[in-house]
Coordinates of C-alpha atoms in Angstrom, one line a residue:
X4 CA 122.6 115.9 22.3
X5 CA 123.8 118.9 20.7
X6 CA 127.4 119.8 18.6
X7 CA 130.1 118.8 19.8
X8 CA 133.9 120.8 19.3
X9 CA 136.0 118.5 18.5
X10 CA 140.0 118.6 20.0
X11 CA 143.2 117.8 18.3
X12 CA 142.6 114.6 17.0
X13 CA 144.2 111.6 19.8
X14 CA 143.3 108.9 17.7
X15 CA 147.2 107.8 17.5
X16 CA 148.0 104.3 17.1
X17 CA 149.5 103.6 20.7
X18 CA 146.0 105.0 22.0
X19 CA 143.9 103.3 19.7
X20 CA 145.5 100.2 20.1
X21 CA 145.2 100.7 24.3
X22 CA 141.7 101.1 23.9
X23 CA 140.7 98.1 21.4
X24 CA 143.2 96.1 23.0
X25 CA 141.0 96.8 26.4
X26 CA 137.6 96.1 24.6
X27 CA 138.9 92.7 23.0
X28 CA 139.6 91.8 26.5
X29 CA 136.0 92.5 27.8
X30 CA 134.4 91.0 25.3
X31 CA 135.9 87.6 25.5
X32 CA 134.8 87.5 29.3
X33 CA 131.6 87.8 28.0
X34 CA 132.5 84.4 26.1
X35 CA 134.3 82.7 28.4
X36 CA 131.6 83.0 31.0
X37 CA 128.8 82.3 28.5
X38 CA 128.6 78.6 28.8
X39 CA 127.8 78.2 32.8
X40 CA 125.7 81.5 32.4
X41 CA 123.3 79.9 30.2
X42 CA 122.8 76.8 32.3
X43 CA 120.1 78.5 34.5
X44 CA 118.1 82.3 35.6
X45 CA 120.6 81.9 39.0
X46 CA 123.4 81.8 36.9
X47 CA 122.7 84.4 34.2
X48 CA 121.3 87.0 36.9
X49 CA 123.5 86.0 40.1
X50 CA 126.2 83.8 38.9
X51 CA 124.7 80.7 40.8
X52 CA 125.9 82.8 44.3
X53 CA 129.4 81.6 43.8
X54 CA 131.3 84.8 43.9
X55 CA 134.2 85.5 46.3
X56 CA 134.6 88.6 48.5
X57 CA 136.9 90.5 46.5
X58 CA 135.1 90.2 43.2
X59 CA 132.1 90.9 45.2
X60 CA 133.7 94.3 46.9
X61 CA 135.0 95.8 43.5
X62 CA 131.9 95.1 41.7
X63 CA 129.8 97.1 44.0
X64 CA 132.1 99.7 44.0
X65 CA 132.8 99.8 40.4
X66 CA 129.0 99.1 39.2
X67 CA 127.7 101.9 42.0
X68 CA 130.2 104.4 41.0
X69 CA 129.4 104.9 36.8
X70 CA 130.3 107.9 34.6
X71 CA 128.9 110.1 37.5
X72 CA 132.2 109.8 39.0
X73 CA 134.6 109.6 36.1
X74 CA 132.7 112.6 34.4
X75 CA 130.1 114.2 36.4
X76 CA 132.4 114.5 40.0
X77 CA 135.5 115.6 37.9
X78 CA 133.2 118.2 36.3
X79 CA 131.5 119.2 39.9
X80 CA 134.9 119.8 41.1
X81 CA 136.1 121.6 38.1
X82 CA 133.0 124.2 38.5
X83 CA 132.8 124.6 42.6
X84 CA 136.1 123.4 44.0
X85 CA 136.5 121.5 47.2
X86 CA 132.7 121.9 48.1
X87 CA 132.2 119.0 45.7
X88 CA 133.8 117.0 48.0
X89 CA 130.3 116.3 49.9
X90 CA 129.3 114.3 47.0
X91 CA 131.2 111.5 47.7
X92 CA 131.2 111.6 51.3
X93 CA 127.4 110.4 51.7
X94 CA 127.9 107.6 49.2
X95 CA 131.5 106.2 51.3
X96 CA 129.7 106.2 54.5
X97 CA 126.5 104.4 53.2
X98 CA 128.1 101.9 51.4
X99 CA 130.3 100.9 54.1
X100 CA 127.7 100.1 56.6
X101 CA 125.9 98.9 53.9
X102 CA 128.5 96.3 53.7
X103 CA 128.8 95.4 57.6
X104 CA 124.7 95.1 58.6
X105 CA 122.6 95.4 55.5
X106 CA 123.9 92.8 53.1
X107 CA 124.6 90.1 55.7
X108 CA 120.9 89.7 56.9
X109 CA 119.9 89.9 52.9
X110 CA 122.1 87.1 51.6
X111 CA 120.9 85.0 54.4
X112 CA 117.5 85.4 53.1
X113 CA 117.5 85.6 49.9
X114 CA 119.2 82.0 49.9
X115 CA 116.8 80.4 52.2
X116 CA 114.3 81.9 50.4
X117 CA 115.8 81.5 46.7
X118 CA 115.5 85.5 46.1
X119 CA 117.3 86.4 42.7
X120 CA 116.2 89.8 42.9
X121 CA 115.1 92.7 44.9
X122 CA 111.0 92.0 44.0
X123 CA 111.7 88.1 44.8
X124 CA 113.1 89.7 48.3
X125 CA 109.5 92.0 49.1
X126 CA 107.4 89.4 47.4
X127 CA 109.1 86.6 49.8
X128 CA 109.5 88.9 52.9
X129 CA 105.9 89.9 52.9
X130 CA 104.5 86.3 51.4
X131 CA 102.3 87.9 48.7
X132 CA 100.7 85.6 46.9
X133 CA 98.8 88.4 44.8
X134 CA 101.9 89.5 42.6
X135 CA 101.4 92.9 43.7
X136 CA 104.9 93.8 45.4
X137 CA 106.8 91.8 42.2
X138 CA 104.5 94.2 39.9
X139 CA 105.1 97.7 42.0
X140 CA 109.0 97.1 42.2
X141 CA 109.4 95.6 39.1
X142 CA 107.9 99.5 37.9
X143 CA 109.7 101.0 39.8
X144 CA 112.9 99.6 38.9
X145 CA 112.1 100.0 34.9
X146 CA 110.9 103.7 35.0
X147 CA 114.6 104.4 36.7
X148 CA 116.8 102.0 35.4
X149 CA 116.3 103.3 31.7
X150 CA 117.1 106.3 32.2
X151 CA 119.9 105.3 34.3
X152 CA 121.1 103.1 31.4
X153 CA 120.7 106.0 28.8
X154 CA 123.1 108.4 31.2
X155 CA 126.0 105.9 30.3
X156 CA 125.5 105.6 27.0
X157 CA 125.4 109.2 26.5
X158 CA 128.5 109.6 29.2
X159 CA 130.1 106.8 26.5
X160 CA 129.5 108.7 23.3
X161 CA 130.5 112.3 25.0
X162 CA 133.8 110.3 25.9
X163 CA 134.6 108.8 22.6
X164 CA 133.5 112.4 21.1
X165 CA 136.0 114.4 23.0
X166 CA 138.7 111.8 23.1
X167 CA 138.6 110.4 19.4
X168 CA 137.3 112.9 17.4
X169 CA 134.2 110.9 16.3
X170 CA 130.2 112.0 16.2
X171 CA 128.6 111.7 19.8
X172 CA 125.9 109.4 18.4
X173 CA 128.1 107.1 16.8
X174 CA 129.7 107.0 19.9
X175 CA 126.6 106.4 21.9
X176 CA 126.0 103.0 19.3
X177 CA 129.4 101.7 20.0
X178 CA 129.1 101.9 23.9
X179 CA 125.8 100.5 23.8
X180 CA 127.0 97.7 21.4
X181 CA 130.4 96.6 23.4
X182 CA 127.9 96.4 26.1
X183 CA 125.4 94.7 25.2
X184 CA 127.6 91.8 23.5
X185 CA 129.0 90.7 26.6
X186 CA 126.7 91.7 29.4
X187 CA 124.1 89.1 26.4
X188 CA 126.9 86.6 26.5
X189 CA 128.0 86.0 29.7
X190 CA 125.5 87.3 32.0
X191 CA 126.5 88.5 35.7
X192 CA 129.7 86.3 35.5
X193 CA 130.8 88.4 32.7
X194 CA 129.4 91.5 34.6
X195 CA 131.6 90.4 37.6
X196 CA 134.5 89.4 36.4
X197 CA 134.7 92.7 34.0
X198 CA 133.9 95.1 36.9
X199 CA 137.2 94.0 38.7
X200 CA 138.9 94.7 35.7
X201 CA 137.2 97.7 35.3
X202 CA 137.6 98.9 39.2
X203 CA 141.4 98.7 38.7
X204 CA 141.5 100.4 35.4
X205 CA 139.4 103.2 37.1
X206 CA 141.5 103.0 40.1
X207 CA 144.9 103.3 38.0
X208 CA 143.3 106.5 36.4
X209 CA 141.8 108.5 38.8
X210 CA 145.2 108.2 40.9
X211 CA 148.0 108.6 38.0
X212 CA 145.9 111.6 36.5
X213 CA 146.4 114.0 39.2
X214 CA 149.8 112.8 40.5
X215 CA 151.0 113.7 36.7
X216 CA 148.5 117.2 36.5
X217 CA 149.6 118.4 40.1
X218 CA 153.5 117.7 39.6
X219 CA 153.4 119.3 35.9
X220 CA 152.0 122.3 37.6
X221 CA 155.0 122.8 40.6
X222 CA 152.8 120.7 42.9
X223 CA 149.8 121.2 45.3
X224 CA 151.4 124.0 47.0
X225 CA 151.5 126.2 43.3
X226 CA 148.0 124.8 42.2
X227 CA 146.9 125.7 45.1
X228 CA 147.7 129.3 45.0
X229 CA 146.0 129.2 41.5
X230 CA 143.2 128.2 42.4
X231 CA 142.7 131.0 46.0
X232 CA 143.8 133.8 43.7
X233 CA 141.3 132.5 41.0
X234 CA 138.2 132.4 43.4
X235 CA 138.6 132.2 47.2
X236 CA 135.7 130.0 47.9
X237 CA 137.3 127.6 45.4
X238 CA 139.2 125.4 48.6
X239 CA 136.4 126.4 51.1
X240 CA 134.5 123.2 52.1
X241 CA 131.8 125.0 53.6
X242 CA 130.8 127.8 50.7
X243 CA 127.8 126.2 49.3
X244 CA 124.1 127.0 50.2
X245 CA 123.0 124.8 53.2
X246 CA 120.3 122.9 51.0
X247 CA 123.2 121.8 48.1
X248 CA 125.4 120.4 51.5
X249 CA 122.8 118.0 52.8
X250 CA 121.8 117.4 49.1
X251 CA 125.3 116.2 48.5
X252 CA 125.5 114.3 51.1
X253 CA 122.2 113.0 51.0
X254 CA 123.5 110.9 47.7
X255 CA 124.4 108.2 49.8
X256 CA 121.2 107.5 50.7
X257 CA 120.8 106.2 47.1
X258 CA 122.5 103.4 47.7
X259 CA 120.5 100.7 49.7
X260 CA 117.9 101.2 46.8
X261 CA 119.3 101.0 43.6
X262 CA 119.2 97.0 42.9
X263 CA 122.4 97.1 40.9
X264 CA 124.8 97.5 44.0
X265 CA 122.2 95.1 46.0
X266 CA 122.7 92.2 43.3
X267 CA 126.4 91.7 44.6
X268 CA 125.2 91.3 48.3
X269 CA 123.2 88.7 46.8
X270 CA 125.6 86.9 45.0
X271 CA 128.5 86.1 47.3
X272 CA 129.7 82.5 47.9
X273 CA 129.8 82.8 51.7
X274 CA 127.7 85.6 53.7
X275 CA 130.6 85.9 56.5
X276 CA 133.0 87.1 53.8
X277 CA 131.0 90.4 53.6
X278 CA 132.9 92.5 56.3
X279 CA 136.1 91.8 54.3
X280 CA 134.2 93.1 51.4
X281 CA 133.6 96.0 53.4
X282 CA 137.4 97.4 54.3
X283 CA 138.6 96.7 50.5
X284 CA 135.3 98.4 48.9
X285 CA 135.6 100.6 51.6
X286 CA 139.1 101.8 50.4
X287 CA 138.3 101.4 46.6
X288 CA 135.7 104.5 46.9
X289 CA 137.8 106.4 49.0
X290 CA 140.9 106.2 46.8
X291 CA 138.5 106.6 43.8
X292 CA 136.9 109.9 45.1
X293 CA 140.2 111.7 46.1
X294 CA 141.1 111.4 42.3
X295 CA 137.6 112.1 40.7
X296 CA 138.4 115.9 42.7
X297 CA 142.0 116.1 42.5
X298 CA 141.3 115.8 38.6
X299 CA 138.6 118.5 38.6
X300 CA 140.8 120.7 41.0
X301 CA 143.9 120.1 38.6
X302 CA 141.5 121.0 35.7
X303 CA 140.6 124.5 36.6
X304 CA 144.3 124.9 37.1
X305 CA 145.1 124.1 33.6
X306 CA 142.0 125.2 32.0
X307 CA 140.9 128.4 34.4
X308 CA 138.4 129.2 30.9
X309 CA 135.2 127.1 30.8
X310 CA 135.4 128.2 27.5
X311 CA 138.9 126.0 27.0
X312 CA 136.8 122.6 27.0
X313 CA 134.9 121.1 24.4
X314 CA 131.2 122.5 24.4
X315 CA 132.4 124.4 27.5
X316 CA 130.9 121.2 29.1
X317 CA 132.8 120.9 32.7
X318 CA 131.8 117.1 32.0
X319 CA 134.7 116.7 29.4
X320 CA 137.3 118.2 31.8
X321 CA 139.1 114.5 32.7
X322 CA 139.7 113.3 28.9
X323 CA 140.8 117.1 28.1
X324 CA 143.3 116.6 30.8
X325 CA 144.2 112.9 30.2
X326 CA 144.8 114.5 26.2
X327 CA 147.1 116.9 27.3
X328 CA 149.4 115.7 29.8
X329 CA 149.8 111.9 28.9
X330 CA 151.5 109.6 26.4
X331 CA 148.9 108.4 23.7
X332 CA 149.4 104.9 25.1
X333 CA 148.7 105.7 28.6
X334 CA 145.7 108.2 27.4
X335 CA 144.5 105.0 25.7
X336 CA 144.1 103.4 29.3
X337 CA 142.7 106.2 31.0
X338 CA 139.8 106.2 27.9
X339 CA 139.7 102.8 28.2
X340 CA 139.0 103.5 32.4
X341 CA 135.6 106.0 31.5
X342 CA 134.7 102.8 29.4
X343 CA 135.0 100.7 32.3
X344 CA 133.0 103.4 34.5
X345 CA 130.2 103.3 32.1
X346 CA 130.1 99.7 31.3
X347 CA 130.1 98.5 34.9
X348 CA 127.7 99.9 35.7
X349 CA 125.2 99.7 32.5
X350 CA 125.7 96.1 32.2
X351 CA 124.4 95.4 35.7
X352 CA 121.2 97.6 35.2
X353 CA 120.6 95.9 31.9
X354 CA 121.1 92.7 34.1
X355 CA 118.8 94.2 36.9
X356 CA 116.0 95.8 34.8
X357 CA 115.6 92.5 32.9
X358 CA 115.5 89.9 35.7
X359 CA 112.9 91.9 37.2
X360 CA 110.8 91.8 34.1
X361 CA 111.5 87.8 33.2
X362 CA 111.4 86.6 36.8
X363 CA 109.0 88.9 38.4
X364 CA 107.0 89.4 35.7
X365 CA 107.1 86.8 33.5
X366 CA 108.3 83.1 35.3
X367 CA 106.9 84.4 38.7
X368 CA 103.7 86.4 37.7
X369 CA 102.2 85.7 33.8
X370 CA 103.6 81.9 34.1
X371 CA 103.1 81.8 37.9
X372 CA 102.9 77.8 38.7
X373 CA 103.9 76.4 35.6
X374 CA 107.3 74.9 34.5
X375 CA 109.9 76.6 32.2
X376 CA 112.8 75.2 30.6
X377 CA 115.8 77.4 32.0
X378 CA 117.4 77.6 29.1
X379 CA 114.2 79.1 27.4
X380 CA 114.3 81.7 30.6
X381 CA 117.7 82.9 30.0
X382 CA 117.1 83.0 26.4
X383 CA 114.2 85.3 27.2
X384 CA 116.4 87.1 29.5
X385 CA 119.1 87.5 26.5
X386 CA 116.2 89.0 24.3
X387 CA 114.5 91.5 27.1
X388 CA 118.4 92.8 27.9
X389 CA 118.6 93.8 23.6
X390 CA 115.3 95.7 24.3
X391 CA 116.0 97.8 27.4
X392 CA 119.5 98.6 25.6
X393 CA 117.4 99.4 22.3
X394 CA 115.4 101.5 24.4
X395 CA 117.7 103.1 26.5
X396 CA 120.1 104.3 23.4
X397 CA 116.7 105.9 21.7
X398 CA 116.0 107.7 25.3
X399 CA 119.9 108.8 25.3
X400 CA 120.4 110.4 21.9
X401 CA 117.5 112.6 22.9
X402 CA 118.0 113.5 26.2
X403 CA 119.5 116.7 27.1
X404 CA 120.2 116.1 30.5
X405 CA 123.6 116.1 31.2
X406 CA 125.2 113.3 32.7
X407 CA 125.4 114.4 36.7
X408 CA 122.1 115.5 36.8
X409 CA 120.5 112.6 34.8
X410 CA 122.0 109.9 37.2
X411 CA 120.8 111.7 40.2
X412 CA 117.8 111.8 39.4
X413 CA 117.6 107.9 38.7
X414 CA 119.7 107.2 41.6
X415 CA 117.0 110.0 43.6
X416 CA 113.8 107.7 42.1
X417 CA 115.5 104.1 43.0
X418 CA 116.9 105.5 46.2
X419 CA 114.2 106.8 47.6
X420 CA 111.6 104.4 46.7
X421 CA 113.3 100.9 47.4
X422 CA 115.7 101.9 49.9
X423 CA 113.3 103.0 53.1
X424 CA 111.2 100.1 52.2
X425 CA 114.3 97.7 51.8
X426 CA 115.9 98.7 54.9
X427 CA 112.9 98.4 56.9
X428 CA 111.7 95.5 55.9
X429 CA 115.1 93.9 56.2
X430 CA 115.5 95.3 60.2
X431 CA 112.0 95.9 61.3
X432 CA 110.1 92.7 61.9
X433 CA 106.8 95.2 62.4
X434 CA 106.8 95.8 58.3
X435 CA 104.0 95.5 56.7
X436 CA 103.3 94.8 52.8
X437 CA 100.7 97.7 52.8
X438 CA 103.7 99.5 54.2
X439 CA 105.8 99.0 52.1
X440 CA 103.1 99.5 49.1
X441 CA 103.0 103.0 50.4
X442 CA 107.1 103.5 50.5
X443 CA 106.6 103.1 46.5
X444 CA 104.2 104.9 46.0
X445 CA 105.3 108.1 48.3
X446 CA 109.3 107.6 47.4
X447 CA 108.6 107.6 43.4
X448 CA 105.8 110.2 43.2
X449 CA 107.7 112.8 45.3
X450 CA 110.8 112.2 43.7
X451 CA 108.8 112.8 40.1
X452 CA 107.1 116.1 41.8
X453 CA 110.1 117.7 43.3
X454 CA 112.5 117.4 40.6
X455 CA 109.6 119.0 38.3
X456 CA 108.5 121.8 40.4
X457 CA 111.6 124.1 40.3
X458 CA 111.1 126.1 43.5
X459 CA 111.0 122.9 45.6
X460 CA 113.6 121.3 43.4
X461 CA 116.2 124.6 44.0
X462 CA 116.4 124.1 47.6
X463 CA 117.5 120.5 48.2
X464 CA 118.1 117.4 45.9
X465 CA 114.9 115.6 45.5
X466 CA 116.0 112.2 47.3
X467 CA 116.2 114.3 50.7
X468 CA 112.6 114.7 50.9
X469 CA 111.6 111.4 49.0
X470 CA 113.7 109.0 51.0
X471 CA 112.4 110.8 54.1
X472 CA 108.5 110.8 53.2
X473 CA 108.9 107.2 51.9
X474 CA 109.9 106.1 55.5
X475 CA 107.8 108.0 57.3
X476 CA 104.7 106.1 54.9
X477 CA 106.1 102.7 55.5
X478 CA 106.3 103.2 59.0
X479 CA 102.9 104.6 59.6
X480 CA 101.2 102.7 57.2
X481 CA 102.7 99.5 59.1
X482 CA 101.8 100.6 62.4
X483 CA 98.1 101.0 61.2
X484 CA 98.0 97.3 59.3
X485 CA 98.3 93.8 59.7
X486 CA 101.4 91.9 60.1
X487 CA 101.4 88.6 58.2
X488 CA 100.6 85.8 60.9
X489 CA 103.6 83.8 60.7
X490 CA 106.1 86.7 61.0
X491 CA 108.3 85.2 63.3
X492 CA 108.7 82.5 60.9
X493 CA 109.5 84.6 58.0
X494 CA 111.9 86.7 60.1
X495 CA 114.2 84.6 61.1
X496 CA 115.3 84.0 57.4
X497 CA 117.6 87.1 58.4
X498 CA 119.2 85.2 61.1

């Protein structure tokens, strides 16, 4: 991962304190919630569909969102200004109708059809008996979802680096390990219940940050002045390349693949709840985005030299900041929020990448018609999360990918291979399973291609093109194949 320059040591007692005192909390979640999460696969991987709407709202937000916002938006607005303010747009926009239309139809069906996850959804939608769909997504899912999972460990050990003074790869091992112990012993109740505490920690920082940075420095009026006479283009929207705009917003097209945010749909108590959902998760990412680029805004202010943060890394820009202008005990929280960025969101994909594996996989594939003791499922479940996270920290303290770029591109490979497929198969009753089967197929491979070929990968983010082709595959592949005879049947599951 590279040498890291170390600041001023913040490792004060008020801020250490702040920060333990926030871990301690998390973990016993993870123990309080461990004895109904054991009881059952439902209840480790979906928390038995018992959650209400505002649990369900803040999790999405707060599991969807990760260290790409925390570290990688602060650090896009820090290098290009307001122009970073398209990343976030597509996501808002997306997730909202997301809300309203898309999870509705898929709670409905994934409880009449018992669906725990998103290959029990294609493998039920398209009634394949052959395993094939369960195998193909299940794939899918890993190959992403590990490196997704390595991004926020290394986002956790560049965060404890900058902010306490410790070596990045011990700080990768104690992310990874807070983690890990309650995301083993609670399951998605845990994960739940600690991304509502998380989405209010992140909320609390990404709005007191830049109300504190902007008024230190005589206000918006004064920073911005800085900021024109620094570059111009710095508070023009429309200064990037026409490629990097749609790319931007394009990132919202991520969402309706990546199984982590899907999960929650899946989860809620009562299906009708969802539009509620909606306006406060709605609100959440709005709020949430304003202070990811007030922060990096208010960063280049105070720090107008890359050279001024640690490694020069545009990454570290929100816990330099945080360092500087705050009292070691609030600094503590705002710390304590990147955790919660990171950890929200890696426990679900742990959660996600190993229910696919034991349920798909294992119970619904290897096992397929025999009985297994629940309790031996989740156990397995418990034992496949410990690998992934094994796995994932190897793939993170050798990746050089920074953060931004490493989430994009698992966010690019999810999105664009589940998310046509998903959507389609969810309002299009003409779907097919060879459709779909080709939606994989073209989503993942030109997401692998583009992002490796650096002409094609210079002009527009990857997912563009992917999520694009994939649909265009799963429509015409459908249109040229058989629908399965009792589609009307299956269908009206959505209803």
């Amino acid at each position: 991962m590279g040498e890291t320059t170390f600041l001023t040591p913040a490792n004060t007692l008020y801020s250490l304190l702040a920060f333990i005192a926030y871990l301690v909390v998390i973990v016993c979640i993870g123990i309080f919630a461990s004895k109904f999460s054991s009881s059952g696969l439902r209840e480790y991987f979906i928390a038995g569909r018992k959650l209400n709407k505002i649990i369900v709202a803040l999790s999405a937000v707060a599991s969807g969102r990760s260290s790409w916002l925390l570290l990688g938006v602060t650090g896009m607005s820090y290098l290009m200004g307001v122009p970073a303010v398209w990343a976030v747009v597509g996501y808002i926009i997306v997730e909202m109708l997301l809300f309203l239309f898309y999870a509705t139809r898929l709670r409905k069906f994934s409880s009449k059809y018992d669906c725990i996850t998103l290959p029990d959804f294609f493998s039920e939608r398209f009634q394949d008996k052959s395993g094939t769909l369960r195998i193909i997504t299940t794939s899918v899912i890993i190959i992403f979802m590990v490196s997704y999972v390595s991004s926020q460990f290394i986002a956790g050990g560049k965060a404890l680096s900058v902010s306490f003074n410790i070596n990045p790869f011990l700080g990768v091992l104690i992310t990874s390990g807070i983690v890990l112990t309650y995301t083993l012993l609670g399951g998605f109740l845990a994960v739940s219940i600690t991304d509502l505490i998380q989405a209010l920690f992140m909320l609390f920082a990404l709005l007191i940050l830049p109300i504190i940075a902007i008024y230190g420095r005589g206000g918006l009026c004064e920073i911005t002045k800085e900021l024109r006479h620094f570059n111009p283009n710095f508070l023009n929207s429309f200064s990037i390349s026409v490629g990097t705009l749609l790319g931007f917003i394009g990132i919202g097209l991520g969402s309706p693949g990546n199984p982590h945010i899907i999960v929650r749909y899946i989860s809620i108590k009562n299906p009708n709840d969802l539009r509620f959902s909606a306006v406060i998760g709605t609100i959440w990412n709005v709020l949430m985005a304003w202070g990811a680029l007030f922060i990096g805004l208010a960063g280049r202010a105070y720090f107008p030299n890359q050279k001024g943060i640690p490694n020069s890394d545009p990454e570290n820009i929100f816990p330099l900041l945080a360092q500087n202008l705050l009292h070691p005990l609030i600094y503590g929280i705002i710390i304590a929020s990147i955790f919660a960025a990171i950890m929200s969101t890696a426990d679900s994909q742990l959660l996600v990448a190993a229910s696919s594996i034991i349920r798909d996989i294992y119970e619904k594939t290897i096992k397929k018609g025999k009985t297994i003791p629940q309790r031996k499922l989740v156990l397995y479940s418990k034992l496949c999360v410990l690998t992934i996270g094994a796995v994932s920290i190897v793939i993170g303290v050798f990746a050089k990918k920074i953060v931004f770029w490493l989430v994009l591109f698992a966010w690019a490979g999810l999105g664009a291979s589940l998310g046509p497929t998903s959507i389609l198969s969810i309002f299009w009753k003409g779907t097919t399973k060879a459709g779909v089967i080709a939606g994989f197929l073209t989503g993942t491979v030109t997401v692998i291609l583009w992002h490796s070929i650096p002409p094609l990968k210079s002009t527009i983010y990857e997912l563009i093109p992917a999520f694009l082709l994939s649909a265009i595959a799963t429509i015409v592949v459908s249109l040229i194949t058989t629908r399965p005879e009792n589609v009307d049947k299956i269908y009206s599951g959505f209803e």
